[in-house]
Amino acid sequence: MHPLIAPSILSADFARLADEADAVTGPQGEGADWLHVDVMDAHFVPNLTIGLPVVESLLRATAVPLDCHLMIEDPDRWAPGYAEAGAYNVTVHVEAAEDPVMLAKNLRAAGAMAGLSLKPGTPLEDHLDVLRHYDTLLVMSVEPGFGGQSFLPHVLDKVRTARRLVDTGHLRLLVEIDGGVNADTIEAAAEAGVDCFVAGSAVYSAEDPGRAVRELRAQVLRAAPHRWVT
Ligand code: DX5
Ligand code: ZN
């Protein structure tokens, strides 16, 4: 197991997405492991970004696996299309999904990993049965909708609980964190048990996004060395 770093293109230049993907691409262990794509519909969250056509173009423009985070209403209807298009992981919000178990099955049948996201105020305990059907758990560490917000440390309790459930074999999934992850907060997240770290502004507002990815990964490796034995 090695830590996964997933730069969020929400903070990238949307007119140059292929170049922005290239800026974080590198050999394994150096470049981005996944590219995090925030899809927002101006209904589930008060912001509007991109949708399936742009994701399809991005899939053709980069070899980095796409981690699509759907902050949309009615994911039961729309999310499988992202899986069919070739996204590596498709994450939906538990607060929006009508039938999250069926949705996970549909995402997997379409060839993607299935991800479930929880807003900062949504308890983990209420969704443990559903999570047995998912491959990733995306713990939101800001209110979804915008990049550049401050990390909410209380969500690390959820990360610790999820880590324990995975380590004891009660759940089988990757724990991912999203929002306000930067050089000041990533070590606490690593210590709490995160597997995959999404970082938007910390990567794309940096002068050298590729270097920012390498530095974040190095911090994770230093903060929780016992977790990353090869
Ligand atoms: C927020 C998005 C995040 C966002 C993170 O709703 O889900 O992925 O891009 O941006 P930073 O890292 O700047 O908080
Ligand atoms: Zn996101």
PDB file of N, CA, C and O in Angstrom, residues 8-85:
ATOM      1  N   SER A   8      -6.923  18.064  -7.418  1.00  0.00           N
ATOM      2  CA  SER A   8      -8.259  18.416  -7.899  1.00  0.00           C
ATOM      3  C   SER A   8      -8.155  19.512  -8.937  1.00  0.00           C
ATOM      4  O   SER A   8      -7.633  20.604  -8.656  1.00  0.00           O
ATOM      5  N   ILE A   9      -8.701  19.240 -10.113  1.00  0.00           N
ATOM      6  CA  ILE A   9      -8.610  20.231 -11.192  1.00  0.00           C
ATOM      7  C   ILE A   9      -9.565  21.406 -10.984  1.00  0.00           C
ATOM      8  O   ILE A   9      -9.580  22.315 -11.796  1.00  0.00           O
ATOM      9  N   LEU A  10     -10.308  21.390  -9.876  1.00  0.00           N
ATOM     10  CA  LEU A  10     -11.173  22.544  -9.591  1.00  0.00           C
ATOM     11  C   LEU A  10     -10.346  23.830  -9.524  1.00  0.00           C
ATOM     12  O   LEU A  10     -10.845  24.897  -9.867  1.00  0.00           O
ATOM     13  N   SER A  11      -9.115  23.720  -9.087  1.00  0.00           N
ATOM     14  CA  SER A  11      -8.253  24.900  -8.978  1.00  0.00           C
ATOM     15  C   SER A  11      -7.337  25.060 -10.192  1.00  0.00           C
ATOM     16  O   SER A  11      -6.443  25.898 -10.173  1.00  0.00           O
ATOM     17  N   ALA A  12      -7.540  24.248 -11.220  1.00  0.00           N
ATOM     18  CA  ALA A  12      -6.706  24.355 -12.428  1.00  0.00           C
ATOM     19  C   ALA A  12      -7.344  25.342 -13.410  1.00  0.00           C
ATOM     20  O   ALA A  12      -8.440  25.862 -13.173  1.00  0.00           O
ATOM     21  N   ASP A  13      -6.655  25.577 -14.512  1.00  0.00           N
ATOM     22  CA  ASP A  13      -7.171  26.443 -15.570  1.00  0.00           C
ATOM     23  C   ASP A  13      -8.052  25.595 -16.483  1.00  0.00           C
ATOM     24  O   ASP A  13      -7.561  24.738 -17.222  1.00  0.00           O
ATOM     25  N   PHE A  14      -9.348  25.822 -16.438  1.00  0.00           N
ATOM     26  CA  PHE A  14     -10.290  24.979 -17.182  1.00  0.00           C
ATOM     27  C   PHE A  14     -10.123  25.082 -18.692  1.00  0.00           C
ATOM     28  O   PHE A  14     -10.590  24.216 -19.421  1.00  0.00           O
ATOM     29  N   ALA A  15      -9.465  26.124 -19.172  1.00  0.00           N
ATOM     30  CA  ALA A  15      -9.238  26.247 -20.619  1.00  0.00           C
ATOM     31  C   ALA A  15      -8.024  25.444 -21.067  1.00  0.00           C
ATOM     32  O   ALA A  15      -7.786  25.297 -22.262  1.00  0.00           O
ATOM     33  N   ARG A  16      -7.241  24.932 -20.114  1.00  0.00           N
ATOM     34  CA  ARG A  16      -6.008  24.212 -20.442  1.00  0.00           C
ATOM     35  C   ARG A  16      -5.929  22.903 -19.671  1.00  0.00           C
ATOM     36  O   ARG A  16      -4.900  22.565 -19.098  1.00  0.00           O
ATOM     37  N   LEU A  17      -7.018  22.161 -19.635  1.00  0.00           N
ATOM     38  CA  LEU A  17      -7.061  20.991 -18.747  1.00  0.00           C
ATOM     39  C   LEU A  17      -6.036  19.926 -19.117  1.00  0.00           C
ATOM     40  O   LEU A  17      -5.459  19.292 -18.236  1.00  0.00           O
ATOM     41  N   ALA A  18      -5.785  19.731 -20.407  1.00  0.00           N
ATOM     42  CA  ALA A  18      -4.807  18.703 -20.791  1.00  0.00           C
ATOM     43  C   ALA A  18      -3.420  19.085 -20.270  1.00  0.00           C
ATOM     44  O   ALA A  18      -2.696  18.245 -19.715  1.00  0.00           O
ATOM     45  N   ASP A  19      -3.051  20.356 -20.412  1.00  0.00           N
ATOM     46  CA  ASP A  19      -1.753  20.818 -19.893  1.00  0.00           C
ATOM     47  C   ASP A  19      -1.697  20.700 -18.378  1.00  0.00           C
ATOM     48  O   ASP A  19      -0.662  20.335 -17.807  1.00  0.00           O
ATOM     49  N   GLU A  20      -2.809  21.013 -17.735  1.00  0.00           N
ATOM     50  CA  GLU A  20      -2.837  20.967 -16.267  1.00  0.00           C
ATOM     51  C   GLU A  20      -2.722  19.529 -15.778  1.00  0.00           C
ATOM     52  O   GLU A  20      -2.115  19.265 -14.745  1.00  0.00           O
ATOM     53  N   ALA A  21      -3.279  18.594 -16.531  1.00  0.00           N
ATOM     54  CA  ALA A  21      -3.104  17.176 -16.187  1.00  0.00           C
ATOM     55  C   ALA A  21      -1.639  16.782 -16.382  1.00  0.00           C
ATOM     56  O   ALA A  21      -1.040  16.118 -15.531  1.00  0.00           O
ATOM     57  N   ASP A  22      -1.046  17.232 -17.498  1.00  0.00           N
ATOM     58  CA  ASP A  22       0.369  16.917 -17.756  1.00  0.00           C
ATOM     59  C   ASP A  22       1.272  17.441 -16.645  1.00  0.00           C
ATOM     60  O   ASP A  22       2.276  16.827 -16.304  1.00  0.00           O
ATOM     61  N   ALA A  23       0.889  18.590 -16.080  1.00  0.00           N
ATOM     62  CA  ALA A  23       1.741  19.232 -15.066  1.00  0.00           C
ATOM     63  C   ALA A  23       1.889  18.382 -13.810  1.00  0.00           C
ATOM     64  O   ALA A  23       2.825  18.580 -13.035  1.00  0.00           O
ATOM     65  N   VAL A  24       0.980  17.453 -13.589  1.00  0.00           N
ATOM     66  CA  VAL A  24       1.075  16.610 -12.383  1.00  0.00           C
ATOM     67  C   VAL A  24       1.326  15.141 -12.750  1.00  0.00           C
ATOM     68  O   VAL A  24       1.229  14.264 -11.901  1.00  0.00           O
ATOM     69  N   THR A  25       1.617  14.893 -14.022  1.00  0.00           N
ATOM     70  CA  THR A  25       1.864  13.515 -14.467  1.00  0.00           C
ATOM     71  C   THR A  25       3.345  13.168 -14.316  1.00  0.00           C
ATOM     72  O   THR A  25       4.208  13.981 -14.631  1.00  0.00           O
ATOM     73  N   GLY A  26       3.603  11.977 -13.813  1.00  0.00           N
ATOM     74  CA  GLY A  26       4.994  11.545 -13.652  1.00  0.00           C
ATOM     75  C   GLY A  26       5.033  10.062 -13.402  1.00  0.00           C
ATOM     76  O   GLY A  26       3.984   9.413 -13.340  1.00  0.00           O
ATOM     77  N   PRO A  27       6.232   9.498 -13.241  1.00  0.00           N
ATOM     78  CA  PRO A  27       6.332   8.066 -12.960  1.00  0.00           C
ATOM     79  C   PRO A  27       5.660   7.719 -11.642  1.00  0.00           C
ATOM     80  O   PRO A  27       5.497   8.603 -10.789  1.00  0.00           O
ATOM     81  N   GLN A  28       5.305   6.444 -11.491  1.00  0.00           N
ATOM     82  CA  GLN A  28       4.609   6.029 -10.258  1.00  0.00           C
ATOM     83  C   GLN A  28       5.427   6.394  -9.025  1.00  0.00           C
ATOM     84  O   GLN A  28       6.639   6.217  -9.012  1.00  0.00           O
ATOM     85  N   GLY A  29       4.735   6.942  -8.046  1.00  0.00           N
ATOM     86  CA  GLY A  29       5.435   7.365  -6.838  1.00  0.00           C
ATOM     87  C   GLY A  29       5.946   8.788  -6.927  1.00  0.00           C
ATOM     88  O   GLY A  29       6.479   9.328  -5.972  1.00  0.00           O
ATOM     89  N   GLU A  30       5.770   9.411  -8.101  1.00  0.00           N
ATOM     90  CA  GLU A  30       6.195  10.811  -8.231  1.00  0.00           C
ATOM     91  C   GLU A  30       5.051  11.702  -8.689  1.00  0.00           C
ATOM     92  O   GLU A  30       4.809  12.753  -8.130  1.00  0.00           O
ATOM     93  N   GLY A  31       4.354  11.253  -9.732  1.00  0.00           N
ATOM     94  CA  GLY A  31       3.260  12.063 -10.245  1.00  0.00           C
ATOM     95  C   GLY A  31       1.969  11.804  -9.478  1.00  0.00           C
ATOM     96  O   GLY A  31       1.944  11.062  -8.497  1.00  0.00           O
ATOM     97  N   ALA A  32       0.892  12.431  -9.968  1.00  0.00           N
ATOM     98  CA  ALA A  32      -0.416  12.218  -9.366  1.00  0.00           C
ATOM     99  C   ALA A  32      -0.847  10.762  -9.568  1.00  0.00           C
ATOM    100  O   ALA A  32      -0.638  10.194 -10.638  1.00  0.00           O
ATOM    101  N   ASP A  33      -1.453  10.173  -8.553  1.00  0.00           N
ATOM    102  CA  ASP A  33      -1.974   8.816  -8.692  1.00  0.00           C
ATOM    103  C   ASP A  33      -3.329   8.847  -9.390  1.00  0.00           C
ATOM    104  O   ASP A  33      -3.627   8.002 -10.236  1.00  0.00           O
ATOM    105  N   TRP A  34      -4.153   9.788  -8.992  1.00  0.00           N
ATOM    106  CA  TRP A  34      -5.455  10.005  -9.616  1.00  0.00           C
ATOM    107  C   TRP A  34      -5.594  11.503  -9.873  1.00  0.00           C
ATOM    108  O   TRP A  34      -4.948  12.320  -9.198  1.00  0.00           O
ATOM    109  N   LEU A  35      -6.467  11.835 -10.824  1.00  0.00           N
ATOM    110  CA  LEU A  35      -6.838  13.235 -11.033  1.00  0.00           C
ATOM    111  C   LEU A  35      -8.281  13.381 -10.558  1.00  0.00           C
ATOM    112  O   LEU A  35      -9.168  12.670 -11.035  1.00  0.00           O
ATOM    113  N   HIS A  36      -8.493  14.287  -9.599  1.00  0.00           N
ATOM    114  CA  HIS A  36      -9.815  14.437  -8.992  1.00  0.00           C
ATOM    115  C   HIS A  36     -10.614  15.477  -9.780  1.00  0.00           C
ATOM    116  O   HIS A  36     -10.159  16.609  -9.990  1.00  0.00           O
ATOM    117  N   VAL A  37     -11.804  15.077 -10.198  1.00  0.00           N
ATOM    118  CA  VAL A  37     -12.634  15.934 -11.053  1.00  0.00           C
ATOM    119  C   VAL A  37     -13.935  16.245 -10.313  1.00  0.00           C
ATOM    120  O   VAL A  37     -14.740  15.346 -10.044  1.00  0.00           O
ATOM    121  N   ASP A  38     -14.134  17.512  -9.998  1.00  0.00           N
ATOM    122  CA  ASP A  38     -15.317  17.918  -9.242  1.00  0.00           C
ATOM    123  C   ASP A  38     -16.445  18.315 -10.178  1.00  0.00           C
ATOM    124  O   ASP A  38     -16.373  19.339 -10.862  1.00  0.00           O
ATOM    125  N   VAL A  39     -17.478  17.503 -10.188  1.00  0.00           N
ATOM    126  CA  VAL A  39     -18.658  17.774 -11.018  1.00  0.00           C
ATOM    127  C   VAL A  39     -19.738  18.379 -10.111  1.00  0.00           C
ATOM    128  O   VAL A  39     -20.152  17.747  -9.140  1.00  0.00           O
ATOM    129  N   MET A  40     -20.152  19.594 -10.420  1.00  0.00           N
ATOM    130  CA  MET A  40     -21.153  20.285  -9.577  1.00  0.00           C
ATOM    131  C   MET A  40     -22.294  20.773 -10.457  1.00  0.00           C
ATOM    132  O   MET A  40     -22.060  21.271 -11.563  1.00  0.00           O
ATOM    133  N   ASP A  41     -23.522  20.660  -9.929  1.00  0.00           N
ATOM    134  CA  ASP A  41     -24.695  20.916 -10.768  1.00  0.00           C
ATOM    135  C   ASP A  41     -25.495  22.160 -10.391  1.00  0.00           C
ATOM    136  O   ASP A  41     -26.580  22.386 -10.918  1.00  0.00           O
ATOM    137  N   ALA A  42     -24.973  22.949  -9.443  1.00  0.00           N
ATOM    138  CA  ALA A  42     -25.673  24.161  -8.981  1.00  0.00           C
ATOM    139  C   ALA A  42     -27.004  23.846  -8.289  1.00  0.00           C
ATOM    140  O   ALA A  42     -27.821  24.744  -8.085  1.00  0.00           O
ATOM    141  N   HIS A  43     -27.238  22.587  -7.940  1.00  0.00           N
ATOM    142  CA  HIS A  43     -28.424  22.207  -7.171  1.00  0.00           C
ATOM    143  C   HIS A  43     -28.024  21.523  -5.873  1.00  0.00           C
ATOM    144  O   HIS A  43     -28.406  21.961  -4.792  1.00  0.00           O
ATOM    145  N   PHE A  44     -27.246  20.448  -6.001  1.00  0.00           N
ATOM    146  CA  PHE A  44     -26.755  19.775  -4.780  1.00  0.00           C
ATOM    147  C   PHE A  44     -25.792  20.690  -4.033  1.00  0.00           C
ATOM    148  O   PHE A  44     -25.724  20.669  -2.808  1.00  0.00           O
ATOM    149  N   VAL A  45     -25.018  21.468  -4.787  1.00  0.00           N
ATOM    150  CA  VAL A  45     -24.127  22.487  -4.209  1.00  0.00           C
ATOM    151  C   VAL A  45     -24.357  23.802  -4.955  1.00  0.00           C
ATOM    152  O   VAL A  45     -24.796  23.781  -6.104  1.00  0.00           O
ATOM    153  N   PRO A  46     -24.053  24.919  -4.313  1.00  0.00           N
ATOM    154  CA  PRO A  46     -24.314  26.221  -4.967  1.00  0.00           C
ATOM    155  C   PRO A  46     -23.175  26.634  -5.898  1.00  0.00           C
ATOM    156  O   PRO A  46     -22.665  27.741  -5.811  1.00  0.00           O
ATOM    157  N   ASN A  47     -22.769  25.754  -6.776  1.00  0.00           N
ATOM    158  CA  ASN A  47     -21.717  26.066  -7.736  1.00  0.00           C
ATOM    159  C   ASN A  47     -21.912  25.147  -8.940  1.00  0.00           C
ATOM    160  O   ASN A  47     -22.519  24.076  -8.822  1.00  0.00           O
ATOM    161  N   LEU A  48     -21.387  25.582 -10.066  1.00  0.00           N
ATOM    162  CA  LEU A  48     -21.545  24.852 -11.325  1.00  0.00           C
ATOM    163  C   LEU A  48     -20.166  24.684 -11.952  1.00  0.00           C
ATOM    164  O   LEU A  48     -19.419  25.652 -12.057  1.00  0.00           O
ATOM    165  N   THR A  49     -19.816  23.442 -12.325  1.00  0.00           N
ATOM    166  CA  THR A  49     -18.489  23.260 -12.937  1.00  0.00           C
ATOM    167  C   THR A  49     -18.620  22.605 -14.303  1.00  0.00           C
ATOM    168  O   THR A  49     -19.070  23.243 -15.246  1.00  0.00           O
ATOM    169  N   ILE A  50     -18.242  21.348 -14.366  1.00  0.00           N
ATOM    170  CA  ILE A  50     -18.210  20.661 -15.660  1.00  0.00           C
ATOM    171  C   ILE A  50     -19.022  19.382 -15.565  1.00  0.00           C
ATOM    172  O   ILE A  50     -19.388  18.948 -14.473  1.00  0.00           O
ATOM    173  N   GLY A  51     -19.280  18.769 -16.713  1.00  0.00           N
ATOM    174  CA  GLY A  51     -20.060  17.539 -16.731  1.00  0.00           C
ATOM    175  C   GLY A  51     -19.409  16.501 -17.634  1.00  0.00           C
ATOM    176  O   GLY A  51     -18.214  16.578 -17.955  1.00  0.00           O
ATOM    177  N   LEU A  52     -20.221  15.551 -18.051  1.00  0.00           N
ATOM    178  CA  LEU A  52     -19.711  14.385 -18.777  1.00  0.00           C
ATOM    179  C   LEU A  52     -18.917  14.702 -20.056  1.00  0.00           C
ATOM    180  O   LEU A  52     -17.878  14.091 -20.291  1.00  0.00           O
ATOM    181  N   PRO A  53     -19.344  15.666 -20.886  1.00  0.00           N
ATOM    182  CA  PRO A  53     -18.566  15.912 -22.118  1.00  0.00           C
ATOM    183  C   PRO A  53     -17.123  16.312 -21.828  1.00  0.00           C
ATOM    184  O   PRO A  53     -16.201  15.882 -22.528  1.00  0.00           O
ATOM    185  N   VAL A  54     -16.919  17.117 -20.799  1.00  0.00           N
ATOM    186  CA  VAL A  54     -15.551  17.544 -20.471  1.00  0.00           C
ATOM    187  C   VAL A  54     -14.769  16.366 -19.884  1.00  0.00           C
ATOM    188  O   VAL A  54     -13.593  16.176 -20.183  1.00  0.00           O
ATOM    189  N   VAL A  55     -15.438  15.562 -19.079  1.00  0.00           N
ATOM    190  CA  VAL A  55     -14.770  14.372 -18.530  1.00  0.00           C
ATOM    191  C   VAL A  55     -14.354  13.434 -19.660  1.00  0.00           C
ATOM    192  O   VAL A  55     -13.257  12.883 -19.662  1.00  0.00           O
ATOM    193  N   GLU A  56     -15.218  13.270 -20.649  1.00  0.00           N
ATOM    194  CA  GLU A  56     -14.869  12.409 -21.795  1.00  0.00           C
ATOM    195  C   GLU A  56     -13.646  12.940 -22.530  1.00  0.00           C
ATOM    196  O   GLU A  56     -12.752  12.183 -22.915  1.00  0.00           O
ATOM    197  N   SER A  57     -13.570  14.252 -22.704  1.00  0.00           N
ATOM    198  CA  SER A  57     -12.393  14.841 -23.360  1.00  0.00           C
ATOM    199  C   SER A  57     -11.150  14.643 -22.522  1.00  0.00           C
ATOM    200  O   SER A  57     -10.069  14.334 -23.036  1.00  0.00           O
ATOM    201  N   LEU A  58     -11.292  14.827 -21.221  1.00  0.00           N
ATOM    202  CA  LEU A  58     -10.146  14.678 -20.321  1.00  0.00           C
ATOM    203  C   LEU A  58      -9.645  13.234 -20.313  1.00  0.00           C
ATOM    204  O   LEU A  58      -8.444  12.982 -20.251  1.00  0.00           O
ATOM    205  N   LEU A  59     -10.574  12.303 -20.410  1.00  0.00           N
ATOM    206  CA  LEU A  59     -10.179  10.886 -20.463  1.00  0.00           C
ATOM    207  C   LEU A  59      -9.301  10.608 -21.681  1.00  0.00           C
ATOM    208  O   LEU A  59      -8.392   9.789 -21.621  1.00  0.00           O
ATOM    209  N   ARG A  60      -9.582  11.317 -22.770  1.00  0.00           N
ATOM    210  CA  ARG A  60      -8.757  11.125 -23.972  1.00  0.00           C
ATOM    211  C   ARG A  60      -7.429  11.858 -23.863  1.00  0.00           C
ATOM    212  O   ARG A  60      -6.462  11.517 -24.528  1.00  0.00           O
ATOM    213  N   ALA A  61      -7.374  12.856 -22.981  1.00  0.00           N
ATOM    214  CA  ALA A  61      -6.193  13.732 -22.925  1.00  0.00           C
ATOM    215  C   ALA A  61      -5.157  13.290 -21.909  1.00  0.00           C
ATOM    216  O   ALA A  61      -4.034  13.795 -21.921  1.00  0.00           O
ATOM    217  N   THR A  62      -5.520  12.392 -20.997  1.00  0.00           N
ATOM    218  CA  THR A  62      -4.571  12.003 -19.954  1.00  0.00           C
ATOM    219  C   THR A  62      -4.666  10.510 -19.658  1.00  0.00           C
ATOM    220  O   THR A  62      -5.738   9.911 -19.798  1.00  0.00           O
ATOM    221  N   ALA A  63      -3.531   9.958 -19.231  1.00  0.00           N
ATOM    222  CA  ALA A  63      -3.518   8.551 -18.822  1.00  0.00           C
ATOM    223  C   ALA A  63      -3.708   8.421 -17.315  1.00  0.00           C
ATOM    224  O   ALA A  63      -3.808   7.297 -16.800  1.00  0.00           O
ATOM    225  N   VAL A  64      -3.728   9.529 -16.608  1.00  0.00           N
ATOM    226  CA  VAL A  64      -3.913   9.466 -15.150  1.00  0.00           C
ATOM    227  C   VAL A  64      -5.370   9.063 -14.872  1.00  0.00           C
ATOM    228  O   VAL A  64      -6.288   9.640 -15.463  1.00  0.00           O
ATOM    229  N   PRO A  65      -5.591   8.072 -14.006  1.00  0.00           N
ATOM    230  CA  PRO A  65      -6.971   7.646 -13.712  1.00  0.00           C
ATOM    231  C   PRO A  65      -7.810   8.800 -13.151  1.00  0.00           C
ATOM    232  O   PRO A  65      -7.331   9.566 -12.305  1.00  0.00           O
ATOM    233  N   LEU A  66      -9.041   8.901 -13.624  1.00  0.00           N
ATOM    234  CA  LEU A  66      -9.898  10.000 -13.168  1.00  0.00           C
ATOM    235  C   LEU A  66     -10.762   9.569 -11.989  1.00  0.00           C
ATOM    236  O   LEU A  66     -11.398   8.505 -12.006  1.00  0.00           O
ATOM    237  N   ASP A  67     -10.759  10.417 -10.990  1.00  0.00           N
ATOM    238  CA  ASP A  67     -11.505  10.231  -9.747  1.00  0.00           C
ATOM    239  C   ASP A  67     -12.629  11.268  -9.779  1.00  0.00           C
ATOM    240  O   ASP A  67     -12.408  12.427  -9.439  1.00  0.00           O
ATOM    241  N   CYS A  68     -13.804  10.845 -10.248  1.00  0.00           N
ATOM    242  CA  CYS A  68     -14.895  11.812 -10.465  1.00  0.00           C
ATOM    243  C   CYS A  68     -15.761  11.929  -9.213  1.00  0.00           C
ATOM    244  O   CYS A  68     -16.356  10.948  -8.767  1.00  0.00           O
ATOM    245  N   HIS A  69     -15.828  13.121  -8.681  1.00  0.00           N
ATOM    246  CA  HIS A  69     -16.589  13.418  -7.460  1.00  0.00           C
ATOM    247  C   HIS A  69     -17.843  14.169  -7.872  1.00  0.00           C
ATOM    248  O   HIS A  69     -17.777  15.343  -8.241  1.00  0.00           O
ATOM    249  N   LEU A  70     -18.955  13.455  -7.838  1.00  0.00           N
ATOM    250  CA  LEU A  70     -20.203  14.028  -8.348  1.00  0.00           C
ATOM    251  C   LEU A  70     -20.988  14.704  -7.233  1.00  0.00           C
ATOM    252  O   LEU A  70     -21.610  14.036  -6.395  1.00  0.00           O
ATOM    253  N   MET A  71     -20.980  16.018  -7.237  1.00  0.00           N
ATOM    254  CA  MET A  71     -21.787  16.788  -6.281  1.00  0.00           C
ATOM    255  C   MET A  71     -23.036  17.238  -7.015  1.00  0.00           C
ATOM    256  O   MET A  71     -23.181  18.406  -7.404  1.00  0.00           O
ATOM    257  N   ILE A  72     -23.901  16.247  -7.239  1.00  0.00           N
ATOM    258  CA  ILE A  72     -25.083  16.465  -8.078  1.00  0.00           C
ATOM    259  C   ILE A  72     -26.296  15.781  -7.463  1.00  0.00           C
ATOM    260  O   ILE A  72     -26.164  14.821  -6.708  1.00  0.00           O
ATOM    261  N   GLU A  73     -27.460  16.300  -7.817  1.00  0.00           N
ATOM    262  CA  GLU A  73     -28.702  15.617  -7.469  1.00  0.00           C
ATOM    263  C   GLU A  73     -28.936  14.469  -8.447  1.00  0.00           C
ATOM    264  O   GLU A  73     -28.426  14.487  -9.568  1.00  0.00           O
ATOM    265  N   ASP A  74     -29.690  13.513  -7.996  1.00  0.00           N
ATOM    266  CA  ASP A  74     -30.055  12.344  -8.808  1.00  0.00           C
ATOM    267  C   ASP A  74     -28.848  11.597  -9.383  1.00  0.00           C
ATOM    268  O   ASP A  74     -28.798  11.297 -10.596  1.00  0.00           O
ATOM    269  N   PRO A  75     -27.851  11.278  -8.538  1.00  0.00           N
ATOM    270  CA  PRO A  75     -26.703  10.523  -9.046  1.00  0.00           C
ATOM    271  C   PRO A  75     -27.102   9.137  -9.548  1.00  0.00           C
ATOM    272  O   PRO A  75     -26.430   8.568 -10.415  1.00  0.00           O
ATOM    273  N   ASP A  76     -28.222   8.592  -9.024  1.00  0.00           N
ATOM    274  CA  ASP A  76     -28.692   7.273  -9.481  1.00  0.00           C
ATOM    275  C   ASP A  76     -28.850   7.280 -11.006  1.00  0.00           C
ATOM    276  O   ASP A  76     -28.575   6.290 -11.676  1.00  0.00           O
ATOM    277  N   ARG A  77     -29.289   8.418 -11.521  1.00  0.00           N
ATOM    278  CA  ARG A  77     -29.497   8.514 -12.963  1.00  0.00           C
ATOM    279  C   ARG A  77     -28.219   8.871 -13.716  1.00  0.00           C
ATOM    280  O   ARG A  77     -27.960   8.352 -14.800  1.00  0.00           O
ATOM    281  N   TRP A  78     -27.404   9.765 -13.165  1.00  0.00           N
ATOM    282  CA  TRP A  78     -26.311  10.354 -13.951  1.00  0.00           C
ATOM    283  C   TRP A  78     -24.951   9.704 -13.742  1.00  0.00           C
ATOM    284  O   TRP A  78     -24.091   9.747 -14.616  1.00  0.00           O
ATOM    285  N   ALA A  79     -24.722   9.148 -12.566  1.00  0.00           N
ATOM    286  CA  ALA A  79     -23.360   8.671 -12.249  1.00  0.00           C
ATOM    287  C   ALA A  79     -22.887   7.521 -13.141  1.00  0.00           C
ATOM    288  O   ALA A  79     -21.715   7.505 -13.551  1.00  0.00           O
ATOM    289  N   PRO A  80     -23.742   6.543 -13.466  1.00  0.00           N
ATOM    290  CA  PRO A  80     -23.235   5.427 -14.284  1.00  0.00           C
ATOM    291  C   PRO A  80     -22.630   5.868 -15.613  1.00  0.00           C
ATOM    292  O   PRO A  80     -21.709   5.220 -16.123  1.00  0.00           O
ATOM    293  N   GLY A  81     -23.082   6.969 -16.171  1.00  0.00           N
ATOM    294  CA  GLY A  81     -22.516   7.471 -17.430  1.00  0.00           C
ATOM    295  C   GLY A  81     -21.028   7.779 -17.303  1.00  0.00           C
ATOM    296  O   GLY A  81     -20.261   7.588 -18.255  1.00  0.00           O
ATOM    297  N   TYR A  82     -20.610   8.262 -16.144  1.00  0.00           N
ATOM    298  CA  TYR A  82     -19.185   8.564 -15.928  1.00  0.00           C
ATOM    299  C   TYR A  82     -18.381   7.266 -15.869  1.00  0.00           C
ATOM    300  O   TYR A  82     -17.246   7.208 -16.327  1.00  0.00           O
ATOM    301  N   ALA A  83     -18.982   6.243 -15.281  1.00  0.00           N
ATOM    302  CA  ALA A  83     -18.312   4.931 -15.229  1.00  0.00           C
ATOM    303  C   ALA A  83     -18.213   4.339 -16.629  1.00  0.00           C
ATOM    304  O   ALA A  83     -17.162   3.836 -17.028  1.00  0.00           O
ATOM    305  N   GLU A  84     -19.300   4.426 -17.375  1.00  0.00           N
ATOM    306  CA  GLU A  84     -19.283   3.892 -18.751  1.00  0.00           C
ATOM    307  C   GLU A  84     -18.259   4.621 -19.611  1.00  0.00           C
ATOM    308  O   GLU A  84     -17.628   4.027 -20.493  1.00  0.00           O
ATOM    309  N   ALA A  85     -18.070   5.907 -19.350  1.00  0.00           N
ATOM    310  CA  ALA A  85     -17.108   6.688 -20.140  1.00  0.00           C
ATOM    311  C   ALA A  85     -15.675   6.275 -19.854  1.00  0.00           C
ATOM    312  O   ALA A  85     -14.785   6.519 -20.660  1.00  0.00           O
TER     313      ALA A  85
END
